JSON list of C-alpha atoms in Angstrom, two decimals:
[
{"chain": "A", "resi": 1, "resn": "UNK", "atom": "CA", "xyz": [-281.03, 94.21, -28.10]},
{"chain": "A", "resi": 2, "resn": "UNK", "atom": "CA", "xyz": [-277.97, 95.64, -25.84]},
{"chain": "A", "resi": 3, "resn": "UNK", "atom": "CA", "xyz": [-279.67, 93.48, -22.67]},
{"chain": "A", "resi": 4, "resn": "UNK", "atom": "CA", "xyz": [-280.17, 90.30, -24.19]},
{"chain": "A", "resi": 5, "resn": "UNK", "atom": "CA", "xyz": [-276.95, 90.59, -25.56]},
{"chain": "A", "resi": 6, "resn": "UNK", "atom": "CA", "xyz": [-275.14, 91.40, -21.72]},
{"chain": "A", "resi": 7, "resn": "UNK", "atom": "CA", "xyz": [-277.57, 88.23, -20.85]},
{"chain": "A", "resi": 8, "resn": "UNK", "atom": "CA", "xyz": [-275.21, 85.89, -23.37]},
{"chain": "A", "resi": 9, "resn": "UNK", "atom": "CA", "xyz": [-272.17, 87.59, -22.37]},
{"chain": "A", "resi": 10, "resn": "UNK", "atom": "CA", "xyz": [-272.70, 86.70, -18.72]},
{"chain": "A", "resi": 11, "resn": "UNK", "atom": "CA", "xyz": [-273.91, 83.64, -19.26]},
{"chain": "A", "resi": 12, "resn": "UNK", "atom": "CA", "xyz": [-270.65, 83.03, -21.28]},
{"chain": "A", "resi": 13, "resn": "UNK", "atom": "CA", "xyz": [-268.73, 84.59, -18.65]},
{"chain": "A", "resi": 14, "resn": "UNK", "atom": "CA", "xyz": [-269.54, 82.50, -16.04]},
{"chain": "A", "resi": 15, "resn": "UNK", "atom": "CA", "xyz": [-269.67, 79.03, -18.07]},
{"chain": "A", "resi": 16, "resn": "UNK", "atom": "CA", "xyz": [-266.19, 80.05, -18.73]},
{"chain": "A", "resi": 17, "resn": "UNK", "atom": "CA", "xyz": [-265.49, 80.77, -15.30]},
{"chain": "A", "resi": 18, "resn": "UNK", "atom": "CA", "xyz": [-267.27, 77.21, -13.74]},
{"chain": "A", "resi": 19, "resn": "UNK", "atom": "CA", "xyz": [-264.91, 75.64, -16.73]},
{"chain": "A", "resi": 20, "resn": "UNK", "atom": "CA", "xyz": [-261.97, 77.19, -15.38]},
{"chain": "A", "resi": 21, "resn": "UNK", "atom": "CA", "xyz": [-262.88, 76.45, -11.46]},
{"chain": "A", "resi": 22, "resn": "UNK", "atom": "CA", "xyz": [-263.35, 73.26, -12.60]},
{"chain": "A", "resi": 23, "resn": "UNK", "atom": "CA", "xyz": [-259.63, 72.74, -14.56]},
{"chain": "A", "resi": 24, "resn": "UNK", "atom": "CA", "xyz": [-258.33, 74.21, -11.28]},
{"chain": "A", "resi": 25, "resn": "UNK", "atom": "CA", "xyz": [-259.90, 71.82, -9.32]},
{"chain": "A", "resi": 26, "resn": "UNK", "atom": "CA", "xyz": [-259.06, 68.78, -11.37]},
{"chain": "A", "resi": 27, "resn": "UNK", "atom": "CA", "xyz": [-255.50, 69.97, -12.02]},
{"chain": "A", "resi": 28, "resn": "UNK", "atom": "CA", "xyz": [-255.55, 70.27, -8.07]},
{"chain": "A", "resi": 29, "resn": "UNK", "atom": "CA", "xyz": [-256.82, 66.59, -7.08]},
{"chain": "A", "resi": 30, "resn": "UNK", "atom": "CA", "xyz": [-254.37, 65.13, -9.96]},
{"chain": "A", "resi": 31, "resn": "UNK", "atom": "CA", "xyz": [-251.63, 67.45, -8.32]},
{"chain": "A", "resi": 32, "resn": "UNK", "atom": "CA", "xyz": [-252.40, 65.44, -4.82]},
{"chain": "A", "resi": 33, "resn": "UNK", "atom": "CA", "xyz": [-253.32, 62.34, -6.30]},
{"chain": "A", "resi": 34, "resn": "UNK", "atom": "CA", "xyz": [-249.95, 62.86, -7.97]},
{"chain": "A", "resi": 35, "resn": "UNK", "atom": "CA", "xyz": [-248.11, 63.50, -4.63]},
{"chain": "A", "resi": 36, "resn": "UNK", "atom": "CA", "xyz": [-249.71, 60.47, -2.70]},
{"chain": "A", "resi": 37, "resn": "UNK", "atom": "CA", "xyz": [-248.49, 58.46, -5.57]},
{"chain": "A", "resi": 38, "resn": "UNK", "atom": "CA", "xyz": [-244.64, 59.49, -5.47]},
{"chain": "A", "resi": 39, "resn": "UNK", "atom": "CA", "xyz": [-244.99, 59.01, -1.38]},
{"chain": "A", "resi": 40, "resn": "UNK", "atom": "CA", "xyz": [-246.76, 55.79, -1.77]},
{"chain": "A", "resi": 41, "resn": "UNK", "atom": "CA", "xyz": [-244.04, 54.70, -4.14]},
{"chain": "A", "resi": 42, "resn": "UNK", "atom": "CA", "xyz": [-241.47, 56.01, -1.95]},
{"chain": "A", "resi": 43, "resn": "UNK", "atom": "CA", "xyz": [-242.85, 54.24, 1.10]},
{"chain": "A", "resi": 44, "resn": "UNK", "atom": "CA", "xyz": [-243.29, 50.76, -1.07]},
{"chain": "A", "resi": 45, "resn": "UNK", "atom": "CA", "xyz": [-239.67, 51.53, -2.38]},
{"chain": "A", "resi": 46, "resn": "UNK", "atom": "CA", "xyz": [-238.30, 51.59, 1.45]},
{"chain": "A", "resi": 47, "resn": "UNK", "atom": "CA", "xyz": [-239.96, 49.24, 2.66]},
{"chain": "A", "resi": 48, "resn": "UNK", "atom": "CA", "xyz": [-238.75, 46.63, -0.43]},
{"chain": "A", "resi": 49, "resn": "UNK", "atom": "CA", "xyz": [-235.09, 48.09, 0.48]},
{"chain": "A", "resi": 50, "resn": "UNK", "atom": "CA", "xyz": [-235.52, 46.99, 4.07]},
{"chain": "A", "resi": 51, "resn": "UNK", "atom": "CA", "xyz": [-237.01, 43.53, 3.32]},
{"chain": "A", "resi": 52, "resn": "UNK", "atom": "CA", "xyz": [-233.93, 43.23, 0.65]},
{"chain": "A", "resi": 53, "resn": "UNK", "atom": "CA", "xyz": [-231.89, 44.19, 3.72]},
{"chain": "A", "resi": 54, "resn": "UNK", "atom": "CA", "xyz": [-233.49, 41.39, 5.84]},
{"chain": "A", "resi": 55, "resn": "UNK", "atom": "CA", "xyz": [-232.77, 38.93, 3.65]},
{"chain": "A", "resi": 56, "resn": "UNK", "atom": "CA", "xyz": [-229.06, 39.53, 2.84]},
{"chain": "A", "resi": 57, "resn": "UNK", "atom": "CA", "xyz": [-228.47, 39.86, 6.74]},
{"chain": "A", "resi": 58, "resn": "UNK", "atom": "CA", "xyz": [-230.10, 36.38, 7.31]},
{"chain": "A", "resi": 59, "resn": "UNK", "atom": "CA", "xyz": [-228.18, 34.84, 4.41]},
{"chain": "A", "resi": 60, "resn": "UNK", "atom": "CA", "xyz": [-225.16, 36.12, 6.01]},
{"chain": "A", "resi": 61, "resn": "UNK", "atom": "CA", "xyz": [-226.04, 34.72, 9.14]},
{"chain": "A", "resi": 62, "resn": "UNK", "atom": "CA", "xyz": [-226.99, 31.12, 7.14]},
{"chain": "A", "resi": 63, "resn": "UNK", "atom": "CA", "xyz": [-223.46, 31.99, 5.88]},
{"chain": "A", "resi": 64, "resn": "UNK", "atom": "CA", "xyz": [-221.76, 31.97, 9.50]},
{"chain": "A", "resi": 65, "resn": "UNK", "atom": "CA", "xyz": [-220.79, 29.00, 11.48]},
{"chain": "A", "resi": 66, "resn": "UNK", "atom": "CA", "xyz": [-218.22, 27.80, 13.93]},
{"chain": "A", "resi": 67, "resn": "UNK", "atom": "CA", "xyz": [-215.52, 25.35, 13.24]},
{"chain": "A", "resi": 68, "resn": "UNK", "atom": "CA", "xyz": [-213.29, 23.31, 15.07]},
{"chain": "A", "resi": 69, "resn": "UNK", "atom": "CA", "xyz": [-209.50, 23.12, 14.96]},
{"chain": "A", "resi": 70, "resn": "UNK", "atom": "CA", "xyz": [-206.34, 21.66, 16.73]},
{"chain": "A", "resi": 71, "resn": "UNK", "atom": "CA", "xyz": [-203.75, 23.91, 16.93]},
{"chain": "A", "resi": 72, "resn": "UNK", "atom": "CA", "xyz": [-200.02, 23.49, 16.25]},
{"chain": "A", "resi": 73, "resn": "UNK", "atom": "CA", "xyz": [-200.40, 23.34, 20.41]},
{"chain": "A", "resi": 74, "resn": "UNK", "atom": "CA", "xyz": [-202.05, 20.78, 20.52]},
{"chain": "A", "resi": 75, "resn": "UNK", "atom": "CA", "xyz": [-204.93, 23.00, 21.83]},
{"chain": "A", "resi": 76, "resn": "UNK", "atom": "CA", "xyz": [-208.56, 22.77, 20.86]},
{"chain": "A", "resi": 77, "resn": "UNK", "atom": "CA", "xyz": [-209.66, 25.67, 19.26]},
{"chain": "A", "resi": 78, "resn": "UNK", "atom": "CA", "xyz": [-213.28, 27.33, 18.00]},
{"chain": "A", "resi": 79, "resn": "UNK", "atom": "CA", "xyz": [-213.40, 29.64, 14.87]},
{"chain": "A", "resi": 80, "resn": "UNK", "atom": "CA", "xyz": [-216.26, 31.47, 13.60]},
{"chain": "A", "resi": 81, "resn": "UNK", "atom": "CA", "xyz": [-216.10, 31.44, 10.06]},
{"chain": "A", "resi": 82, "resn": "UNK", "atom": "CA", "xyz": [-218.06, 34.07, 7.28]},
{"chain": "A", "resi": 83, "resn": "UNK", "atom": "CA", "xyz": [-217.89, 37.22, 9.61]},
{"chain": "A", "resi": 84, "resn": "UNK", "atom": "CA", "xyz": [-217.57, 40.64, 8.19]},
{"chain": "A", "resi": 85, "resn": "UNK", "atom": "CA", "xyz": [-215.41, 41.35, 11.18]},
{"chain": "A", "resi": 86, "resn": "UNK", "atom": "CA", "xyz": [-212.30, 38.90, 11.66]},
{"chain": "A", "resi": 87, "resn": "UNK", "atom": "CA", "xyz": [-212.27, 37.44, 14.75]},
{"chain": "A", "resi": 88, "resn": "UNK", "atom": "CA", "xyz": [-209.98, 35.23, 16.86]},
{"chain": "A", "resi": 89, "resn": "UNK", "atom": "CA", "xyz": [-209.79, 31.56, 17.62]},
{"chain": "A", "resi": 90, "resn": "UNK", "atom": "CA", "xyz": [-211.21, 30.37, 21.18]},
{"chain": "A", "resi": 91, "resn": "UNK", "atom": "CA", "xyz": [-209.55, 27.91, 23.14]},
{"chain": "A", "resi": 92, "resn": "UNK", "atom": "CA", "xyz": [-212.54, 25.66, 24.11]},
{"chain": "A", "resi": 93, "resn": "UNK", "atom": "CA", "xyz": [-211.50, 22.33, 26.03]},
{"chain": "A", "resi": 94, "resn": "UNK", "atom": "CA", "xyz": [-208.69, 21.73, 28.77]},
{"chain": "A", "resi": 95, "resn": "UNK", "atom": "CA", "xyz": [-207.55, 18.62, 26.52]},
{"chain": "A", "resi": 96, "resn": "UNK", "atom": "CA", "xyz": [-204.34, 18.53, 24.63]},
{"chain": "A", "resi": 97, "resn": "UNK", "atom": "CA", "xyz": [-202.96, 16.38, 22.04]},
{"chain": "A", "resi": 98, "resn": "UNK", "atom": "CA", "xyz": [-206.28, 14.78, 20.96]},
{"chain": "A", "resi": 99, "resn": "UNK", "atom": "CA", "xyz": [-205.78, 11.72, 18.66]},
{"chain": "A", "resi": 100, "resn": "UNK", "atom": "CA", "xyz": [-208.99, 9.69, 17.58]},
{"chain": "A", "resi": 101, "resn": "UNK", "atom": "CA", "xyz": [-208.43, 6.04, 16.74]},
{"chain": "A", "resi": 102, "resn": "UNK", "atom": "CA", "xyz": [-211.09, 3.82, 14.75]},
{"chain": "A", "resi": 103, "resn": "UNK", "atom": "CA", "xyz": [-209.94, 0.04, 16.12]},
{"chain": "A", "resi": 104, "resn": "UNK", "atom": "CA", "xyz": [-211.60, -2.57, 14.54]},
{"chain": "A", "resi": 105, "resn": "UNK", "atom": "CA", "xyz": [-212.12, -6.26, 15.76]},
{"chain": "A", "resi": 106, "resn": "UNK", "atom": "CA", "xyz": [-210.13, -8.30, 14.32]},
{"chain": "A", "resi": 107, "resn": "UNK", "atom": "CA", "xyz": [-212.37, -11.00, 13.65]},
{"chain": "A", "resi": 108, "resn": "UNK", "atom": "CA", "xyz": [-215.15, -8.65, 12.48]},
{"chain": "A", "resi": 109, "resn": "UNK", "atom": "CA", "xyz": [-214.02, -5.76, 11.03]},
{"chain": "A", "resi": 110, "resn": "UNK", "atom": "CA", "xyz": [-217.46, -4.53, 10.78]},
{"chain": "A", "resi": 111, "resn": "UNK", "atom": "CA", "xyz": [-217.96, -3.75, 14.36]},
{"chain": "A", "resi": 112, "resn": "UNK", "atom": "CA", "xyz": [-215.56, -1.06, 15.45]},
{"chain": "A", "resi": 113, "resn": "UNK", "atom": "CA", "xyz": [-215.20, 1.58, 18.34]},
{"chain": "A", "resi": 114, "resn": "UNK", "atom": "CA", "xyz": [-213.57, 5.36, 18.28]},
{"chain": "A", "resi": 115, "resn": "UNK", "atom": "CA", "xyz": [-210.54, 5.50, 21.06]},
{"chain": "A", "resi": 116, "resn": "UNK", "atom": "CA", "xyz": [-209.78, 9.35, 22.38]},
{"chain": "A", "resi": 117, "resn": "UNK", "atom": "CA", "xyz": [-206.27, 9.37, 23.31]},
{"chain": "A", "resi": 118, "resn": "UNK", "atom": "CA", "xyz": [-205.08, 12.76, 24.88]},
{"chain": "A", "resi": 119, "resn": "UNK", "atom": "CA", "xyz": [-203.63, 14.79, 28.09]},
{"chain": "A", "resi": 120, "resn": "UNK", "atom": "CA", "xyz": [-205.24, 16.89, 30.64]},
{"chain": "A", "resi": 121, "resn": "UNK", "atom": "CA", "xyz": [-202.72, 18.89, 32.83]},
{"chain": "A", "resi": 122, "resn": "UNK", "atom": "CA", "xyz": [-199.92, 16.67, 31.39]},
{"chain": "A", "resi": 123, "resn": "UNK", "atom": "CA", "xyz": [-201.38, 13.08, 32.15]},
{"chain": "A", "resi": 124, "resn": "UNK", "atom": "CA", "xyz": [-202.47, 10.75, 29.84]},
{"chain": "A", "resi": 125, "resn": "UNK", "atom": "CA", "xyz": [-206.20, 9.74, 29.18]},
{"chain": "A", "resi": 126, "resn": "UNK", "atom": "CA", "xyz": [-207.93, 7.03, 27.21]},
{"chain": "A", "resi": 127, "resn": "UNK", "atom": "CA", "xyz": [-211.75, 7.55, 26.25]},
{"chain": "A", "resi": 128, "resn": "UNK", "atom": "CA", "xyz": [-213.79, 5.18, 24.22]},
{"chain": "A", "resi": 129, "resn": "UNK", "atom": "CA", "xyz": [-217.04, 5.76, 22.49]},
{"chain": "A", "resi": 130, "resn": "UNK", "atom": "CA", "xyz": [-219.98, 3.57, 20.81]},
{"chain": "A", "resi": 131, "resn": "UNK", "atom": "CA", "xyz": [-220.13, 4.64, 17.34]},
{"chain": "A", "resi": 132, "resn": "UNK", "atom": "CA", "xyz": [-223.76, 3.92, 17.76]},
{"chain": "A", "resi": 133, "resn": "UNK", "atom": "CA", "xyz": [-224.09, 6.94, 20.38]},
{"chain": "A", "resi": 134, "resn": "UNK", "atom": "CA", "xyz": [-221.88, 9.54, 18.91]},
{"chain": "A", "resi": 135, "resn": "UNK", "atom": "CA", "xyz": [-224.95, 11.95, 17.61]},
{"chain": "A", "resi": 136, "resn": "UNK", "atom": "CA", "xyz": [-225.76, 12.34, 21.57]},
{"chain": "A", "resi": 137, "resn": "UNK", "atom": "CA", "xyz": [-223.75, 15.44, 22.83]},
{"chain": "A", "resi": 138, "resn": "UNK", "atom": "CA", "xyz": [-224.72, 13.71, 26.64]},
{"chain": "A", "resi": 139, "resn": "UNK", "atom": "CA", "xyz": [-223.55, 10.53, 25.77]},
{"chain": "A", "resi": 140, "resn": "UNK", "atom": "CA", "xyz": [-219.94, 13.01, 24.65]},
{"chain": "A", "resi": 141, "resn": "UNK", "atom": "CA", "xyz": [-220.13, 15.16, 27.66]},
{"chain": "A", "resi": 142, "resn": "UNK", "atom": "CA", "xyz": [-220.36, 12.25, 30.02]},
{"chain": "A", "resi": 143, "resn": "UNK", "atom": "CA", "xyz": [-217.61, 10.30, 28.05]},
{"chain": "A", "resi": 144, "resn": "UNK", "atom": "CA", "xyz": [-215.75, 12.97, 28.51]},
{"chain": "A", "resi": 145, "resn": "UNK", "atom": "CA", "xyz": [-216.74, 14.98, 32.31]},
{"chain": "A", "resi": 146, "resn": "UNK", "atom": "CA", "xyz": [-215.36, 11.05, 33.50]},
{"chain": "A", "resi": 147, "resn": "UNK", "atom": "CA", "xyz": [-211.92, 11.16, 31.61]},
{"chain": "A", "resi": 148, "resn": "UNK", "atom": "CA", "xyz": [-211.45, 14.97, 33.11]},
{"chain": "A", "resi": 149, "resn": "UNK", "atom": "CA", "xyz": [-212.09, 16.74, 29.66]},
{"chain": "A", "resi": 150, "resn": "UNK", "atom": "CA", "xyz": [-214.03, 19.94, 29.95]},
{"chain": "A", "resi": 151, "resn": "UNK", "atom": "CA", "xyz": [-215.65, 22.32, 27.44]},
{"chain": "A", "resi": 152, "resn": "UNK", "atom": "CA", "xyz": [-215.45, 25.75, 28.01]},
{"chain": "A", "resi": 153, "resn": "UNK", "atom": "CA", "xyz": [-219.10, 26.82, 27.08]},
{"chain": "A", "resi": 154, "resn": "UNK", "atom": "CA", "xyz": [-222.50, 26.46, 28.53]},
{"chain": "A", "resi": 155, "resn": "UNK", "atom": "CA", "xyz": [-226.25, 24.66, 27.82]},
{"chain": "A", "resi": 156, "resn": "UNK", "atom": "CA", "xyz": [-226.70, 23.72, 24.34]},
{"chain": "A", "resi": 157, "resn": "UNK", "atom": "CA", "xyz": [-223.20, 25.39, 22.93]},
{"chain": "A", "resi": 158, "resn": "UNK", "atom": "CA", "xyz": [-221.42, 22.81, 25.50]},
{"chain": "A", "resi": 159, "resn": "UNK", "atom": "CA", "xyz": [-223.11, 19.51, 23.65]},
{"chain": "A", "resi": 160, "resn": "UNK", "atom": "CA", "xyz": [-222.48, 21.28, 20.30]},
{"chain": "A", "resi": 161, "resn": "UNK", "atom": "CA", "xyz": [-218.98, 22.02, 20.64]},
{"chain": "A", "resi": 162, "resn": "UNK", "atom": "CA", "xyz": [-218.50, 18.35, 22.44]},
{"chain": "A", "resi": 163, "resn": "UNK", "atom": "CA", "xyz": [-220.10, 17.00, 18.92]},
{"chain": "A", "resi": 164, "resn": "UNK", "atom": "CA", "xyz": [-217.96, 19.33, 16.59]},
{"chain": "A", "resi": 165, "resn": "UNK", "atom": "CA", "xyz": [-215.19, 18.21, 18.62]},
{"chain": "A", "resi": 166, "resn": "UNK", "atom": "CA", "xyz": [-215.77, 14.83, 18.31]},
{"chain": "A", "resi": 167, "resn": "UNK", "atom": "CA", "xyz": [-216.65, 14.90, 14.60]},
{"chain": "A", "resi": 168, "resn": "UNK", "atom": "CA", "xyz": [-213.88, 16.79, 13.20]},
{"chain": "A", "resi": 169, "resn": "UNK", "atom": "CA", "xyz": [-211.65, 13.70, 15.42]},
{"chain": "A", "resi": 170, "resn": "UNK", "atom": "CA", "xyz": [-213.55, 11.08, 13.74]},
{"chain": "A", "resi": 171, "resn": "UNK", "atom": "CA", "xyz": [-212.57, 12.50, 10.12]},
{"chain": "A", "resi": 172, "resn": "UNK", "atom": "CA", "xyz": [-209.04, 11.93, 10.65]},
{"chain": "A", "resi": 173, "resn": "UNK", "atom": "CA", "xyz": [-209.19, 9.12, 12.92]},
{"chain": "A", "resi": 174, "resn": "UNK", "atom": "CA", "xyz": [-206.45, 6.09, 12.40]},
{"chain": "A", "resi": 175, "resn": "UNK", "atom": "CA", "xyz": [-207.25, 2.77, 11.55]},
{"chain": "A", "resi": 176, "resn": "UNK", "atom": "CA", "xyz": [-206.24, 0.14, 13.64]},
{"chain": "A", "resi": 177, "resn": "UNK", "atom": "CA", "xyz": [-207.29, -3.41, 14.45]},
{"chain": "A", "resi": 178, "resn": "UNK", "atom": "CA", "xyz": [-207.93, -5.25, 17.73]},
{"chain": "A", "resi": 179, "resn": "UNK", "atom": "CA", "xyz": [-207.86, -8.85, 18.92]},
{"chain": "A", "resi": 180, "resn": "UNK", "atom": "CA", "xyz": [-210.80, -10.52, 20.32]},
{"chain": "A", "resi": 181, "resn": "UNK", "atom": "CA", "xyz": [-209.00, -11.92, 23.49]},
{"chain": "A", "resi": 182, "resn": "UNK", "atom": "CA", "xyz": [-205.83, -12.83, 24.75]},
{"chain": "A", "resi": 183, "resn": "UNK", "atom": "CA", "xyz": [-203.56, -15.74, 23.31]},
{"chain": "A", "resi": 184, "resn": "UNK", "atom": "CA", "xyz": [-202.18, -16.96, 20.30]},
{"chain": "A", "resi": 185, "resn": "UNK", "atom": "CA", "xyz": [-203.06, -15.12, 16.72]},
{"chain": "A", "resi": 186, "resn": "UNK", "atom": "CA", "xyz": [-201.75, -15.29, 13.16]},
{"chain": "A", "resi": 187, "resn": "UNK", "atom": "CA", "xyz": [-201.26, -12.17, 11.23]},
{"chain": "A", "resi": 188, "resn": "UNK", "atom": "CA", "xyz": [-199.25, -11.96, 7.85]},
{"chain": "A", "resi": 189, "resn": "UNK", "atom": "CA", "xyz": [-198.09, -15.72, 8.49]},
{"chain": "A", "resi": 190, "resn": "UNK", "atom": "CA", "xyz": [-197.16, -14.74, 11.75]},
{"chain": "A", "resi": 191, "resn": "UNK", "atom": "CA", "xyz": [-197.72, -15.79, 15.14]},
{"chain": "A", "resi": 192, "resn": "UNK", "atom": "CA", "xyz": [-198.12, -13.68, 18.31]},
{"chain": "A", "resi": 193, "resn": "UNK", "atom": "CA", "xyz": [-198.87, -13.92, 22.28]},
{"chain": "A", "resi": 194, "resn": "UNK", "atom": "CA", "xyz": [-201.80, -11.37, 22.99]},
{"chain": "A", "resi": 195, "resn": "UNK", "atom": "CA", "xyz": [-201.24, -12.02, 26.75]},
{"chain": "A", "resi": 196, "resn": "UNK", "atom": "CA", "xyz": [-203.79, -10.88, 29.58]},
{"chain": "A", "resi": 197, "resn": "UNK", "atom": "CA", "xyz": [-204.73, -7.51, 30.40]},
{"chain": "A", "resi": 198, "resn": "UNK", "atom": "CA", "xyz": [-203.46, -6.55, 27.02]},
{"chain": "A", "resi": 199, "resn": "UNK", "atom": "CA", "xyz": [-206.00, -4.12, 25.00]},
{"chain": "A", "resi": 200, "resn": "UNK", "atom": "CA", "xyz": [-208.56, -6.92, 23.29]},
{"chain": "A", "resi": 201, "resn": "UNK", "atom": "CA", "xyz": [-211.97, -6.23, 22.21]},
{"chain": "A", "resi": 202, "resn": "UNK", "atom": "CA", "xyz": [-213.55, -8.50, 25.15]},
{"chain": "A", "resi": 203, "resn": "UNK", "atom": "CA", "xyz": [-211.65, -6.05, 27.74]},
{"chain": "A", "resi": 204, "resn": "UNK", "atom": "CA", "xyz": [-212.85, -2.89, 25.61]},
{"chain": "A", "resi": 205, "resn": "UNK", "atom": "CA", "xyz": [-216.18, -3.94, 25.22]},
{"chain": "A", "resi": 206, "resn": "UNK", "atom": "CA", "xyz": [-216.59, -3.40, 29.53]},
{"chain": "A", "resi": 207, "resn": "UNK", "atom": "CA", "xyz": [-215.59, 0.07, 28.59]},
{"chain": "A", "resi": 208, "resn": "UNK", "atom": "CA", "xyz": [-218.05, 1.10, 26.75]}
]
């Protein structure tokens, strides 16, 4: 009676024991399983702070661009605009005094032309450019490179800064209107002598 009842008692025993190896196991695989979790998430939630980092630096960097100013100097100036860091305007262009004209042909008023007046190293220069061409920055640079006007930057930046240049003339350009050719015209009831080698759209139109 004593023996079979030691027989149930051990086989108790060691059911009891195989359950408790087996909590301990499963409490240790959900202990890891729990740790690979929290580092998984940890990993997923640095990597979704760096990719939220990416993006704000490249919508700063959509945020940035350079403008273009004329200074109180009459110099030319770049500014970068949008930067975290302030940072100072660059002279870029030996030209001073820029004005932009838009002169119109007086018997057309539709066809027009931009006129650069300005100075390089104190001495007047004239330059006049196609509206039709103005998106080239080669068509600017040679306009320009032939009147003495430089830009003070290199490769693409130079035809960029040339069309900036250019562009932010062209906003504020003055209006003005041009005979066709020399002689006699009536404006306001008036009449006037254009005589030769005055500034007439026939003359201008060589210049172009």
């Amino acid at each position: 009676m004593c023996a079979q009842q030691n027989g149930v008692g051990d086989s108790r025993y060691w059911q009891n024991r195989m359950a408790e190896d087996s909590y301990q196991d499963t409490r240790e695989i959900q202990k890891t399983e729990a740790k690979e979790m929290i580092r998984g998430n940890a990993k997923l939630a640095l990597q979704m702070q760096k990719a939220q980092l990416r993006q704000r630096e490249e919508e700063e960097k959509r945020g940035v661009y350079e403008e273009v100013t004329i200074g109180e100097d009459g110099n030319t100036y770049i500014v970068t605009r949008n930067l975290q860091i302030e940072t100072k305007a660059r002279e870029v262009t030996n030209m001073r005094f820029p004005r932009m004209y838009c002169a119109a042909r007086r018997s057309c008023v539709e066809e027009y032309i931009f006129i650069l007046d300005c100075q390089i190293s104190g001495k007047s220069r004239i330059v006049y450019f196609d509206p039709r061409r103005i998106g080239s920055g080669t068509y600017i640079l040679g306009k320009m490179a032939a009147a003495g006007i430089e830009i003070y930057a290199e490769g693409a930046r130079e035809k960029e800064y040339a069309r900036k240049m250019l562009c932010q003339l062209v906003k504020y350009a003055a209006q003005t209107v041009i005979p066709d050719e020399p002689g006699w015209i009536e404006a306001d009831g008036k009449f006037s002598f254009i005589p030769e080698g005055s500034m007439t759209w026939r003359e201008i139109k060589k210049l172009l």
